[in-house]
mmCIF file with all atom_site columns, C-alpha atoms in Angstrom:
data_model
loop_
_atom_site.group_PDB
_atom_site.id
_atom_site.type_symbol
_atom_site.label_atom_id
_atom_site.label_alt_id
_atom_site.label_comp_id
_atom_site.label_asym_id
_atom_site.label_entity_id
_atom_site.label_seq_id
_atom_site.pdbx_PDB_ins_code
_atom_site.Cartn_x
_atom_site.Cartn_y
_atom_site.Cartn_z
_atom_site.occupancy
_atom_site.B_iso_or_equiv
_atom_site.pdbx_formal_charge
_atom_site.auth_seq_id
_atom_site.auth_comp_id
_atom_site.auth_asym_id
_atom_site.auth_atom_id
_atom_site.pdbx_PDB_model_num
ATOM 1   C CA . THR A 1 1   ? 0.127  -0.621  6.156  1.00 0.00 ? 1   THR A CA 1
ATOM 2   C CA . GLN A 1 2   ? 3.445  -0.839  7.970  1.00 0.00 ? 2   GLN A CA 1
ATOM 3   C CA . LEU A 1 3   ? 4.293  2.270   9.976  1.00 0.00 ? 3   LEU A CA 1
ATOM 4   C CA . LEU A 1 4   ? 7.924  1.428   9.350  1.00 0.00 ? 4   LEU A CA 1
ATOM 5   C CA . GLU A 1 5   ? 8.670  0.391   5.783  1.00 0.00 ? 5   GLU A CA 1
ATOM 6   C CA . GLN A 1 6   ? 11.753 -1.690  5.355  1.00 0.00 ? 6   GLN A CA 1
ATOM 7   C CA . SER A 1 7   ? 13.356 -2.361  1.990  1.00 0.00 ? 7   SER A CA 1
ATOM 8   C CA . PRO A 1 8   ? 14.313 -4.491  0.313  1.00 0.00 ? 8   PRO A CA 1
ATOM 9   C CA . GLN A 1 9   ? 12.402 -7.436  1.716  1.00 0.00 ? 9   GLN A CA 1
ATOM 10  C CA . PHE A 1 10  ? 14.862 -9.947  0.279  1.00 0.00 ? 10  PHE A CA 1
ATOM 11  C CA . LEU A 1 11  ? 18.432 -9.592  -0.834 1.00 0.00 ? 11  LEU A CA 1
ATOM 12  C CA . SER A 1 12  ? 20.728 -12.252 -2.209 1.00 0.00 ? 12  SER A CA 1
ATOM 13  C CA . ILE A 1 13  ? 24.286 -11.184 -2.962 1.00 0.00 ? 13  ILE A CA 1
ATOM 14  C CA . GLN A 1 14  ? 27.746 -12.604 -3.442 1.00 0.00 ? 14  GLN A CA 1
ATOM 15  C CA . GLU A 1 15  ? 30.402 -12.453 -0.789 1.00 0.00 ? 15  GLU A CA 1
ATOM 16  C CA . GLY A 1 16  ? 32.355 -9.214  -1.001 1.00 0.00 ? 16  GLY A CA 1
ATOM 17  C CA . GLU A 1 17  ? 29.510 -7.078  -2.306 1.00 0.00 ? 17  GLU A CA 1
ATOM 18  C CA . ASN A 1 18  ? 28.130 -4.025  -0.525 1.00 0.00 ? 18  ASN A CA 1
ATOM 19  C CA . LEU A 1 19  ? 24.482 -3.517  0.367  1.00 0.00 ? 19  LEU A CA 1
ATOM 20  C CA . THR A 1 20  ? 22.155 -1.028  1.994  1.00 0.00 ? 20  THR A CA 1
ATOM 21  C CA . VAL A 1 21  ? 18.921 -1.692  3.849  1.00 0.00 ? 21  VAL A CA 1
ATOM 22  C CA . TYR A 1 22  ? 16.454 1.128   4.303  1.00 0.00 ? 22  TYR A CA 1
ATOM 23  C CA . CYS A 1 23  ? 13.917 1.807   6.997  1.00 0.00 ? 23  CYS A CA 1
ATOM 24  C CA . ASN A 1 24  ? 11.441 4.606   6.262  1.00 0.00 ? 24  ASN A CA 1
ATOM 25  C CA . SER A 1 25  ? 8.495  6.159   8.023  1.00 0.00 ? 25  SER A CA 1
ATOM 26  C CA . SER A 1 26  ? 6.368  9.270   8.034  1.00 0.00 ? 26  SER A CA 1
ATOM 27  C CA . SER A 1 27  ? 6.581  9.267   11.823 1.00 0.00 ? 27  SER A CA 1
ATOM 28  C CA . VAL A 1 28  ? 9.301  10.740  13.999 1.00 0.00 ? 28  VAL A CA 1
ATOM 29  C CA . PHE A 1 29  ? 11.030 8.340   16.349 1.00 0.00 ? 29  PHE A CA 1
ATOM 30  C CA . SER A 1 30  ? 12.899 9.156   19.528 1.00 0.00 ? 30  SER A CA 1
ATOM 31  C CA . SER A 1 31  ? 15.259 6.271   18.816 1.00 0.00 ? 31  SER A CA 1
ATOM 32  C CA . LEU A 1 32  ? 15.656 3.472   16.359 1.00 0.00 ? 32  LEU A CA 1
ATOM 33  C CA . GLN A 1 33  ? 17.142 0.050   16.868 1.00 0.00 ? 33  GLN A CA 1
ATOM 34  C CA . TRP A 1 34  ? 18.568 -2.413  14.394 1.00 0.00 ? 34  TRP A CA 1
ATOM 35  C CA . TYR A 1 35  ? 18.481 -6.120  15.153 1.00 0.00 ? 35  TYR A CA 1
ATOM 36  C CA . ARG A 1 36  ? 19.809 -9.198  13.387 1.00 0.00 ? 36  ARG A CA 1
ATOM 37  C CA . GLN A 1 37  ? 18.047 -12.515 13.737 1.00 0.00 ? 37  GLN A CA 1
ATOM 38  C CA . GLU A 1 38  ? 19.244 -15.942 12.682 1.00 0.00 ? 38  GLU A CA 1
ATOM 39  C CA . PRO A 1 39  ? 16.837 -18.846 12.079 1.00 0.00 ? 39  PRO A CA 1
ATOM 40  C CA . GLY A 1 40  ? 15.530 -20.346 15.295 1.00 0.00 ? 40  GLY A CA 1
ATOM 41  C CA . GLU A 1 41  ? 16.986 -17.611 17.469 1.00 0.00 ? 41  GLU A CA 1
ATOM 42  C CA . GLY A 1 42  ? 15.837 -14.341 18.950 1.00 0.00 ? 42  GLY A CA 1
ATOM 43  C CA . PRO A 1 43  ? 16.792 -10.942 17.510 1.00 0.00 ? 43  PRO A CA 1
ATOM 44  C CA . VAL A 1 44  ? 20.147 -9.621  18.651 1.00 0.00 ? 44  VAL A CA 1
ATOM 45  C CA . LEU A 1 45  ? 20.575 -5.898  19.102 1.00 0.00 ? 45  LEU A CA 1
ATOM 46  C CA . LEU A 1 46  ? 23.130 -4.380  16.751 1.00 0.00 ? 46  LEU A CA 1
ATOM 47  C CA . VAL A 1 47  ? 22.779 -0.696  17.514 1.00 0.00 ? 47  VAL A CA 1
ATOM 48  C CA . THR A 1 48  ? 20.512 2.019   18.849 1.00 0.00 ? 48  THR A CA 1
ATOM 49  C CA . VAL A 1 49  ? 20.572 5.430   17.183 1.00 0.00 ? 49  VAL A CA 1
ATOM 50  C CA . VAL A 1 50  ? 19.115 8.394   18.985 1.00 0.00 ? 50  VAL A CA 1
ATOM 51  C CA . THR A 1 51  ? 20.267 11.673  17.462 1.00 0.00 ? 51  THR A CA 1
ATOM 52  C CA . GLY A 1 52  ? 19.114 12.937  14.076 1.00 0.00 ? 52  GLY A CA 1
ATOM 53  C CA . GLY A 1 53  ? 21.945 12.612  11.561 1.00 0.00 ? 53  GLY A CA 1
ATOM 54  C CA . GLU A 1 54  ? 23.805 10.205  13.802 1.00 0.00 ? 54  GLU A CA 1
ATOM 55  C CA . VAL A 1 55  ? 26.140 7.694   12.197 1.00 0.00 ? 55  VAL A CA 1
ATOM 56  C CA . LYS A 1 56  ? 27.365 4.642   14.049 1.00 0.00 ? 56  LYS A CA 1
ATOM 57  C CA . LYS A 1 57  ? 29.825 2.057   12.823 1.00 0.00 ? 57  LYS A CA 1
ATOM 58  C CA . LEU A 1 58  ? 30.103 -1.525  13.922 1.00 0.00 ? 58  LEU A CA 1
ATOM 59  C CA . LYS A 1 59  ? 33.026 -3.067  12.019 1.00 0.00 ? 59  LYS A CA 1
ATOM 60  C CA . ARG A 1 60  ? 31.707 -3.422  8.449  1.00 0.00 ? 60  ARG A CA 1
ATOM 61  C CA . LEU A 1 61  ? 28.229 -2.173  9.363  1.00 0.00 ? 61  LEU A CA 1
ATOM 62  C CA . THR A 1 62  ? 27.339 1.516   9.192  1.00 0.00 ? 62  THR A CA 1
ATOM 63  C CA . PHE A 1 63  ? 24.074 2.766   10.629 1.00 0.00 ? 63  PHE A CA 1
ATOM 64  C CA . GLN A 1 64  ? 22.615 6.174   9.943  1.00 0.00 ? 64  GLN A CA 1
ATOM 65  C CA . PHE A 1 65  ? 19.652 7.933   11.509 1.00 0.00 ? 65  PHE A CA 1
ATOM 66  C CA . GLY A 1 66  ? 17.970 10.506  9.292  1.00 0.00 ? 66  GLY A CA 1
ATOM 67  C CA . ASP A 1 67  ? 18.183 14.179  10.211 1.00 0.00 ? 67  ASP A CA 1
ATOM 68  C CA . ALA A 1 68  ? 14.438 14.270  10.842 1.00 0.00 ? 68  ALA A CA 1
ATOM 69  C CA . ARG A 1 69  ? 14.558 10.967  12.759 1.00 0.00 ? 69  ARG A CA 1
ATOM 70  C CA . LYS A 1 70  ? 12.007 9.423   10.392 1.00 0.00 ? 70  LYS A CA 1
ATOM 71  C CA . ASP A 1 71  ? 14.305 7.061   8.554  1.00 0.00 ? 71  ASP A CA 1
ATOM 72  C CA . SER A 1 72  ? 17.427 5.001   8.949  1.00 0.00 ? 72  SER A CA 1
ATOM 73  C CA . SER A 1 73  ? 19.772 2.932   6.874  1.00 0.00 ? 73  SER A CA 1
ATOM 74  C CA . LEU A 1 74  ? 22.127 0.036   7.406  1.00 0.00 ? 74  LEU A CA 1
ATOM 75  C CA . HIS A 1 75  ? 25.064 -0.314  5.046  1.00 0.00 ? 75  HIS A CA 1
ATOM 76  C CA . ILE A 1 76  ? 27.208 -3.436  4.992  1.00 0.00 ? 76  ILE A CA 1
ATOM 77  C CA . THR A 1 77  ? 30.588 -3.301  3.314  1.00 0.00 ? 77  THR A CA 1
ATOM 78  C CA . ALA A 1 78  ? 32.161 -6.413  1.829  1.00 0.00 ? 78  ALA A CA 1
ATOM 79  C CA . ALA A 1 79  ? 29.407 -8.733  2.975  1.00 0.00 ? 79  ALA A CA 1
ATOM 80  C CA . GLN A 1 80  ? 30.351 -12.157 4.300  1.00 0.00 ? 80  GLN A CA 1
ATOM 81  C CA . PRO A 1 81  ? 28.317 -15.366 4.547  1.00 0.00 ? 81  PRO A CA 1
ATOM 82  C CA . GLY A 1 82  ? 28.202 -14.806 8.290  1.00 0.00 ? 82  GLY A CA 1
ATOM 83  C CA . ASP A 1 83  ? 26.126 -11.687 7.669  1.00 0.00 ? 83  ASP A CA 1
ATOM 84  C CA . THR A 1 84  ? 23.266 -13.849 6.431  1.00 0.00 ? 84  THR A CA 1
ATOM 85  C CA . GLY A 1 85  ? 20.113 -13.377 8.462  1.00 0.00 ? 85  GLY A CA 1
ATOM 86  C CA . LEU A 1 86  ? 16.979 -11.338 9.013  1.00 0.00 ? 86  LEU A CA 1
ATOM 87  C CA . TYR A 1 87  ? 17.623 -7.660  9.704  1.00 0.00 ? 87  TYR A CA 1
ATOM 88  C CA . LEU A 1 88  ? 14.939 -5.797  11.598 1.00 0.00 ? 88  LEU A CA 1
ATOM 89  C CA . CYS A 1 89  ? 14.611 -2.100  12.290 1.00 0.00 ? 89  CYS A CA 1
ATOM 90  C CA . ALA A 1 90  ? 12.412 -0.942  15.137 1.00 0.00 ? 90  ALA A CA 1
ATOM 91  C CA . GLY A 1 91  ? 11.458 2.563   16.178 1.00 0.00 ? 91  GLY A CA 1
ATOM 92  C CA . ALA A 1 92  ? 10.523 3.906   19.584 1.00 0.00 ? 92  ALA A CA 1
ATOM 93  C CA . LYS A 1 93  ? 8.428  6.985   20.315 1.00 0.00 ? 93  LYS A CA 1
ATOM 94  C CA . GLY A 1 94  ? 9.466  8.151   23.723 1.00 0.00 ? 94  GLY A CA 1
ATOM 95  C CA . GLY A 1 95  ? 8.774  4.864   25.472 1.00 0.00 ? 95  GLY A CA 1
ATOM 96  C CA . ASN A 1 96  ? 9.788  1.249   25.349 1.00 0.00 ? 96  ASN A CA 1
ATOM 97  C CA . MET A 1 97  ? 7.170  0.152   22.838 1.00 0.00 ? 97  MET A CA 1
ATOM 98  C CA . LEU A 1 98  ? 8.717  -0.609  19.471 1.00 0.00 ? 98  LEU A CA 1
ATOM 99  C CA . THR A 1 99  ? 7.282  -0.464  15.979 1.00 0.00 ? 99  THR A CA 1
ATOM 100 C CA . PHE A 1 100 ? 8.990  -3.071  13.833 1.00 0.00 ? 100 PHE A CA 1
ATOM 101 C CA . GLY A 1 101 ? 9.707  -2.951  10.160 1.00 0.00 ? 101 GLY A CA 1
ATOM 102 C CA . GLY A 1 102 ? 8.823  -5.932  8.008  1.00 0.00 ? 102 GLY A CA 1
ATOM 103 C CA . GLY A 1 103 ? 12.401 -7.185  7.974  1.00 0.00 ? 103 GLY A CA 1
ATOM 104 C CA . THR A 1 104 ? 15.027 -7.707  5.310  1.00 0.00 ? 104 THR A CA 1
ATOM 105 C CA . ARG A 1 105 ? 16.128 -11.239 4.675  1.00 0.00 ? 105 ARG A CA 1
ATOM 106 C CA . LEU A 1 106 ? 19.770 -11.206 3.555  1.00 0.00 ? 106 LEU A CA 1
ATOM 107 C CA . MET A 1 107 ? 21.608 -14.118 2.037  1.00 0.00 ? 107 MET A CA 1
ATOM 108 C CA . VAL A 1 108 ? 25.296 -13.807 1.284  1.00 0.00 ? 108 VAL A CA 1
ATOM 109 C CA . LYS A 1 109 ? 26.600 -16.535 -0.970 1.00 0.00 ? 109 LYS A CA 1
ATOM 110 C CA . PRO A 1 110 ? 30.239 -17.629 -0.703 1.00 0.00 ? 110 PRO A CA 1
ATOM 111 C CA . GLY B 2 1   ? 25.014 -7.252  29.941 1.00 0.00 ? 26  GLY B CA 1
ATOM 112 C CA . ALA B 2 2   ? 21.232 -7.190  29.309 1.00 0.00 ? 27  ALA B CA 1
ATOM 113 C CA . VAL B 2 3   ? 20.815 -10.912 28.772 1.00 0.00 ? 28  VAL B CA 1
ATOM 114 C CA . VAL B 2 4   ? 17.404 -12.495 28.470 1.00 0.00 ? 29  VAL B CA 1
ATOM 115 C CA . SER B 2 5   ? 16.790 -16.224 28.606 1.00 0.00 ? 30  SER B CA 1
ATOM 116 C CA . GLN B 2 6   ? 13.787 -18.293 27.641 1.00 0.00 ? 31  GLN B CA 1
ATOM 117 C CA . HIS B 2 7   ? 12.791 -21.772 28.641 1.00 0.00 ? 32  HIS B CA 1
ATOM 118 C CA . PRO B 2 8   ? 12.106 -24.148 27.074 1.00 0.00 ? 33  PRO B CA 1
ATOM 119 C CA . SER B 2 9   ? 13.783 -23.504 23.732 1.00 0.00 ? 34  SER B CA 1
ATOM 120 C CA . TRP B 2 10  ? 11.359 -25.858 22.049 1.00 0.00 ? 35  TRP B CA 1
ATOM 121 C CA . VAL B 2 11  ? 8.315  -27.823 23.105 1.00 0.00 ? 36  VAL B CA 1
ATOM 122 C CA . ILE B 2 12  ? 6.015  -30.347 21.482 1.00 0.00 ? 37  ILE B CA 1
ATOM 123 C CA . CYS B 2 13  ? 2.643  -30.939 23.048 1.00 0.00 ? 38  CYS B CA 1
ATOM 124 C CA . LYS B 2 14  ? -0.670 -32.586 22.316 1.00 0.00 ? 39  LYS B CA 1
ATOM 125 C CA . SER B 2 15  ? -3.694 -30.586 21.304 1.00 0.00 ? 40  SER B CA 1
ATOM 126 C CA . GLY B 2 16  ? -5.730 -29.497 24.326 1.00 0.00 ? 41  GLY B CA 1
ATOM 127 C CA . THR B 2 17  ? -2.839 -29.295 26.766 1.00 0.00 ? 42  THR B CA 1
ATOM 128 C CA . SER B 2 18  ? -1.342 -26.124 28.238 1.00 0.00 ? 43  SER B CA 1
ATOM 129 C CA . VAL B 2 19  ? 2.226  -24.997 27.810 1.00 0.00 ? 44  VAL B CA 1
ATOM 130 C CA . LYS B 2 20  ? 4.152  -22.529 29.957 1.00 0.00 ? 45  LYS B CA 1
ATOM 131 C CA . ILE B 2 21  ? 7.077  -20.533 28.622 1.00 0.00 ? 46  ILE B CA 1
ATOM 132 C CA . GLU B 2 22  ? 9.402  -18.659 30.959 1.00 0.00 ? 47  GLU B CA 1
ATOM 133 C CA . CYS B 2 23  ? 11.282 -15.473 30.188 1.00 0.00 ? 48  CYS B CA 1
ATOM 134 C CA . ARG B 2 24  ? 14.005 -14.278 32.532 1.00 0.00 ? 49  ARG B CA 1
ATOM 135 C CA . SER B 2 25  ? 16.214 -11.197 32.572 1.00 0.00 ? 50  SER B CA 1
ATOM 136 C CA . LEU B 2 26  ? 19.512 -12.526 33.901 1.00 0.00 ? 51  LEU B CA 1
ATOM 137 C CA . ASP B 2 27  ? 21.528 -9.448  34.728 1.00 0.00 ? 52  ASP B CA 1
ATOM 138 C CA . PHE B 2 28  ? 19.073 -6.602  34.999 1.00 0.00 ? 53  PHE B CA 1
ATOM 139 C CA . GLN B 2 29  ? 15.659 -5.836  36.391 1.00 0.00 ? 54  GLN B CA 1
ATOM 140 C CA . ALA B 2 30  ? 13.091 -5.764  33.629 1.00 0.00 ? 55  ALA B CA 1
ATOM 141 C CA . THR B 2 31  ? 10.398 -3.238  34.406 1.00 0.00 ? 56  THR B CA 1
ATOM 142 C CA . THR B 2 32  ? 8.610  -4.233  31.210 1.00 0.00 ? 57  THR B CA 1
ATOM 143 C CA . MET B 2 33  ? 8.494  -7.508  29.342 1.00 0.00 ? 58  MET B CA 1
ATOM 144 C CA . PHE B 2 34  ? 7.023  -8.119  25.938 1.00 0.00 ? 59  PHE B CA 1
ATOM 145 C CA . TRP B 2 35  ? 5.762  -11.252 24.242 1.00 0.00 ? 60  TRP B CA 1
ATOM 146 C CA . TYR B 2 36  ? 5.939  -11.634 20.495 1.00 0.00 ? 61  TYR B CA 1
ATOM 147 C CA . ARG B 2 37  ? 4.898  -14.263 18.043 1.00 0.00 ? 62  ARG B CA 1
ATOM 148 C CA . GLN B 2 38  ? 6.748  -14.796 14.806 1.00 0.00 ? 63  GLN B CA 1
ATOM 149 C CA . PHE B 2 39  ? 5.529  -16.713 11.778 1.00 0.00 ? 64  PHE B CA 1
ATOM 150 C CA . PRO B 2 40  ? 8.012  -18.186 9.305  1.00 0.00 ? 65  PRO B CA 1
ATOM 151 C CA . LYS B 2 41  ? 9.907  -15.588 7.317  1.00 0.00 ? 66  LYS B CA 1
ATOM 152 C CA . GLN B 2 42  ? 7.964  -12.736 8.872  1.00 0.00 ? 67  GLN B CA 1
ATOM 153 C CA . SER B 2 43  ? 8.685  -9.943  11.287 1.00 0.00 ? 68  SER B CA 1
ATOM 154 C CA . LEU B 2 44  ? 7.683  -9.948  14.935 1.00 0.00 ? 69  LEU B CA 1
ATOM 155 C CA . MET B 2 45  ? 4.057  -9.561  15.990 1.00 0.00 ? 70  MET B CA 1
ATOM 156 C CA . LEU B 2 46  ? 3.539  -8.076  19.439 1.00 0.00 ? 71  LEU B CA 1
ATOM 157 C CA . MET B 2 47  ? 1.103  -10.097 21.530 1.00 0.00 ? 72  MET B CA 1
ATOM 158 C CA . ALA B 2 48  ? 1.197  -8.334  24.866 1.00 0.00 ? 73  ALA B CA 1
ATOM 159 C CA . THR B 2 49  ? 3.122  -6.043  27.155 1.00 0.00 ? 74  THR B CA 1
ATOM 160 C CA . SER B 2 50  ? 3.494  -6.666  30.852 1.00 0.00 ? 75  SER B CA 1
ATOM 161 C CA . ASN B 2 51  ? 4.793  -4.500  33.627 1.00 0.00 ? 76  ASN B CA 1
ATOM 162 C CA . GLU B 2 52  ? 5.909  -6.058  36.864 1.00 0.00 ? 77  GLU B CA 1
ATOM 163 C CA . GLY B 2 53  ? 3.034  -6.390  39.269 1.00 0.00 ? 78  GLY B CA 1
ATOM 164 C CA . SER B 2 54  ? 0.407  -5.277  36.768 1.00 0.00 ? 79  SER B CA 1
ATOM 165 C CA . LYS B 2 55  ? -1.955 -7.033  34.427 1.00 0.00 ? 80  LYS B CA 1
ATOM 166 C CA . ALA B 2 56  ? -0.677 -7.497  30.920 1.00 0.00 ? 81  ALA B CA 1
ATOM 167 C CA . THR B 2 57  ? -1.895 -5.293  28.093 1.00 0.00 ? 82  THR B CA 1
ATOM 168 C CA . TYR B 2 58  ? -2.884 -7.385  25.103 1.00 0.00 ? 83  TYR B CA 1
ATOM 169 C CA . GLU B 2 59  ? -2.797 -6.324  21.491 1.00 0.00 ? 84  GLU B CA 1
ATOM 170 C CA . GLN B 2 60  ? -5.980 -6.338  19.481 1.00 0.00 ? 85  GLN B CA 1
ATOM 171 C CA . GLY B 2 61  ? -6.901 -9.817  18.346 1.00 0.00 ? 86  GLY B CA 1
ATOM 172 C CA . VAL B 2 62  ? -4.904 -11.633 21.010 1.00 0.00 ? 87  VAL B CA 1
ATOM 173 C CA . GLU B 2 63  ? -7.094 -13.693 23.342 1.00 0.00 ? 88  GLU B CA 1
ATOM 174 C CA . LYS B 2 64  ? -6.374 -12.948 26.982 1.00 0.00 ? 89  LYS B CA 1
ATOM 175 C CA . ASP B 2 65  ? -7.796 -16.243 28.179 1.00 0.00 ? 90  ASP B CA 1
ATOM 176 C CA . LYS B 2 66  ? -5.819 -18.148 25.606 1.00 0.00 ? 91  LYS B CA 1
ATOM 177 C CA . PHE B 2 67  ? -2.456 -16.572 26.266 1.00 0.00 ? 92  PHE B CA 1
ATOM 178 C CA . LEU B 2 68  ? -2.035 -16.018 29.988 1.00 0.00 ? 93  LEU B CA 1
ATOM 179 C CA . ILE B 2 69  ? 0.791  -13.712 30.954 1.00 0.00 ? 94  ILE B CA 1
ATOM 180 C CA . ASN B 2 70  ? 2.202  -13.311 34.419 1.00 0.00 ? 95  ASN B CA 1
ATOM 181 C CA . HIS B 2 71  ? 4.965  -10.891 35.374 1.00 0.00 ? 96  HIS B CA 1
ATOM 182 C CA . ALA B 2 72  ? 5.458  -11.810 38.990 1.00 0.00 ? 97  ALA B CA 1
ATOM 183 C CA . SER B 2 73  ? 8.886  -10.309 39.522 1.00 0.00 ? 98  SER B CA 1
ATOM 184 C CA . LEU B 2 74  ? 11.331 -7.921  37.909 1.00 0.00 ? 99  LEU B CA 1
ATOM 185 C CA . THR B 2 75  ? 13.228 -10.822 36.392 1.00 0.00 ? 100 THR B CA 1
ATOM 186 C CA . LEU B 2 76  ? 10.518 -13.278 35.385 1.00 0.00 ? 101 LEU B CA 1
ATOM 187 C CA . SER B 2 77  ? 7.531  -13.295 33.076 1.00 0.00 ? 102 SER B CA 1
ATOM 188 C CA . THR B 2 78  ? 5.617  -16.348 31.935 1.00 0.00 ? 103 THR B CA 1
ATOM 189 C CA . LEU B 2 79  ? 3.380  -17.002 28.956 1.00 0.00 ? 104 LEU B CA 1
ATOM 190 C CA . THR B 2 80  ? 0.959  -19.895 29.234 1.00 0.00 ? 105 THR B CA 1
ATOM 191 C CA . VAL B 2 81  ? -0.718 -21.114 26.092 1.00 0.00 ? 106 VAL B CA 1
ATOM 192 C CA . THR B 2 82  ? -3.906 -22.723 27.357 1.00 0.00 ? 107 THR B CA 1
ATOM 193 C CA . SER B 2 83  ? -5.700 -25.530 25.552 1.00 0.00 ? 108 SER B CA 1
ATOM 194 C CA . ALA B 2 84  ? -3.201 -25.380 22.756 1.00 0.00 ? 109 ALA B CA 1
ATOM 195 C CA . HIS B 2 85  ? -4.258 -26.202 19.216 1.00 0.00 ? 110 HIS B CA 1
ATOM 196 C CA . PRO B 2 86  ? -2.180 -26.805 16.093 1.00 0.00 ? 111 PRO B CA 1
ATOM 197 C CA . GLU B 2 87  ? -2.774 -23.230 14.940 1.00 0.00 ? 112 GLU B CA 1
ATOM 198 C CA . ASP B 2 88  ? -0.935 -22.045 18.060 1.00 0.00 ? 113 ASP B CA 1
ATOM 199 C CA . SER B 2 89  ? 2.237  -23.632 16.728 1.00 0.00 ? 114 SER B CA 1
ATOM 200 C CA . SER B 2 90  ? 4.703  -20.829 16.268 1.00 0.00 ? 115 SER B CA 1
ATOM 201 C CA . PHE B 2 91  ? 7.931  -19.214 17.437 1.00 0.00 ? 116 PHE B CA 1
ATOM 202 C CA . TYR B 2 92  ? 7.333  -17.222 20.613 1.00 0.00 ? 117 TYR B CA 1
ATOM 203 C CA . ILE B 2 93  ? 9.882  -14.605 21.641 1.00 0.00 ? 118 ILE B CA 1
ATOM 204 C CA . CYS B 2 94  ? 10.025 -12.482 24.747 1.00 0.00 ? 119 CYS B CA 1
ATOM 205 C CA . SER B 2 95  ? 11.926 -9.279  25.267 1.00 0.00 ? 120 SER B CA 1
ATOM 206 C CA . ALA B 2 96  ? 12.658 -7.051  28.214 1.00 0.00 ? 121 ALA B CA 1
ATOM 207 C CA . SER B 2 97  ? 13.403 -3.425  28.798 1.00 0.00 ? 122 SER B CA 1
ATOM 208 C CA . SER B 2 98  ? 14.219 -1.488  31.919 1.00 0.00 ? 123 SER B CA 1
ATOM 209 C CA . ALA B 2 99  ? 13.561 2.042   33.024 1.00 0.00 ? 124 ALA B CA 1
ATOM 210 C CA . ARG B 2 100 ? 16.707 1.647   35.110 1.00 0.00 ? 125 ARG B CA 1
ATOM 211 C CA . LEU B 2 101 ? 18.993 1.209   32.131 1.00 0.00 ? 126 LEU B CA 1
ATOM 212 C CA . ALA B 2 102 ? 20.534 4.117   30.218 1.00 0.00 ? 127 ALA B CA 1
ATOM 213 C CA . ASP B 2 103 ? 18.877 2.934   26.977 1.00 0.00 ? 128 ASP B CA 1
ATOM 214 C CA . GLN B 2 104 ? 15.352 2.678   28.330 1.00 0.00 ? 129 GLN B CA 1
ATOM 215 C CA . GLU B 2 105 ? 13.824 2.370   24.867 1.00 0.00 ? 130 GLU B CA 1
ATOM 216 C CA . THR B 2 106 ? 15.857 -0.655  23.820 1.00 0.00 ? 131 THR B CA 1
ATOM 217 C CA . GLN B 2 107 ? 14.364 -4.119  24.088 1.00 0.00 ? 132 GLN B CA 1
ATOM 218 C CA . TYR B 2 108 ? 16.593 -7.131  24.696 1.00 0.00 ? 133 TYR B CA 1
ATOM 219 C CA . PHE B 2 109 ? 15.291 -10.348 23.268 1.00 0.00 ? 134 PHE B CA 1
ATOM 220 C CA . GLY B 2 110 ? 15.315 -13.895 24.471 1.00 0.00 ? 135 GLY B CA 1
ATOM 221 C CA . PRO B 2 111 ? 16.353 -16.749 22.168 1.00 0.00 ? 136 PRO B CA 1
ATOM 222 C CA . GLY B 2 112 ? 12.762 -17.758 21.475 1.00 0.00 ? 137 GLY B CA 1
ATOM 223 C CA . THR B 2 113 ? 10.651 -20.846 22.077 1.00 0.00 ? 138 THR B CA 1
ATOM 224 C CA . ARG B 2 114 ? 9.409  -22.989 19.242 1.00 0.00 ? 139 ARG B CA 1
ATOM 225 C CA . LEU B 2 115 ? 6.043  -24.538 20.017 1.00 0.00 ? 140 LEU B CA 1
ATOM 226 C CA . LEU B 2 116 ? 4.622  -27.399 18.013 1.00 0.00 ? 141 LEU B CA 1
ATOM 227 C CA . VAL B 2 117 ? 1.128  -28.568 18.845 1.00 0.00 ? 142 VAL B CA 1
ATOM 228 C CA . LEU B 2 118 ? 0.204  -31.947 17.456 1.00 0.00 ? 143 LEU B CA 1
#
């Protein structure tokens, strides 16, 4: 059983659509990171959220950390083909060890 | 900032040979480095954690003698796959974090190394 449940696992949408990826856990995290990974490359850090209820925006991407710091979401507005990739959430518990979610594979069709 | 490199980016070797993969933090001192393995279309699987100057801590099910990890300096860690077999073929990714950075809990990943054992 994943300690960090990520949903959906797969998502295929048309360019211009909006989408939300969820990352849920019964555990409290001191921080949570979101990464994006393209095929054949390593994960690239998108954002780190630390405070419960925190919202961070990165252009068309909006990240939210739950008030209880057990869950997080990533919302993409007007998705573009360049957003295609594997999105990974990862939670930390007061150290540098990360618990990874199972990943969400996003495909944005032109 | 916080750039991590890996070398080689891909390697093909014969069964029974050993392969060394290097992971370097280019612009910061990595107090901890991590080695992951990733199977196609799956998330990352942590293999081991290494702190500079200490022995690596391996995850359950990962053979220490098979996957040798050395973290000789604050900017370099190596993973050696000994006596590689086809089932060791995979995408290996390292990451680094630093207690000296403001975001101590964040890991910065290398670009990965694809290993194919024939």
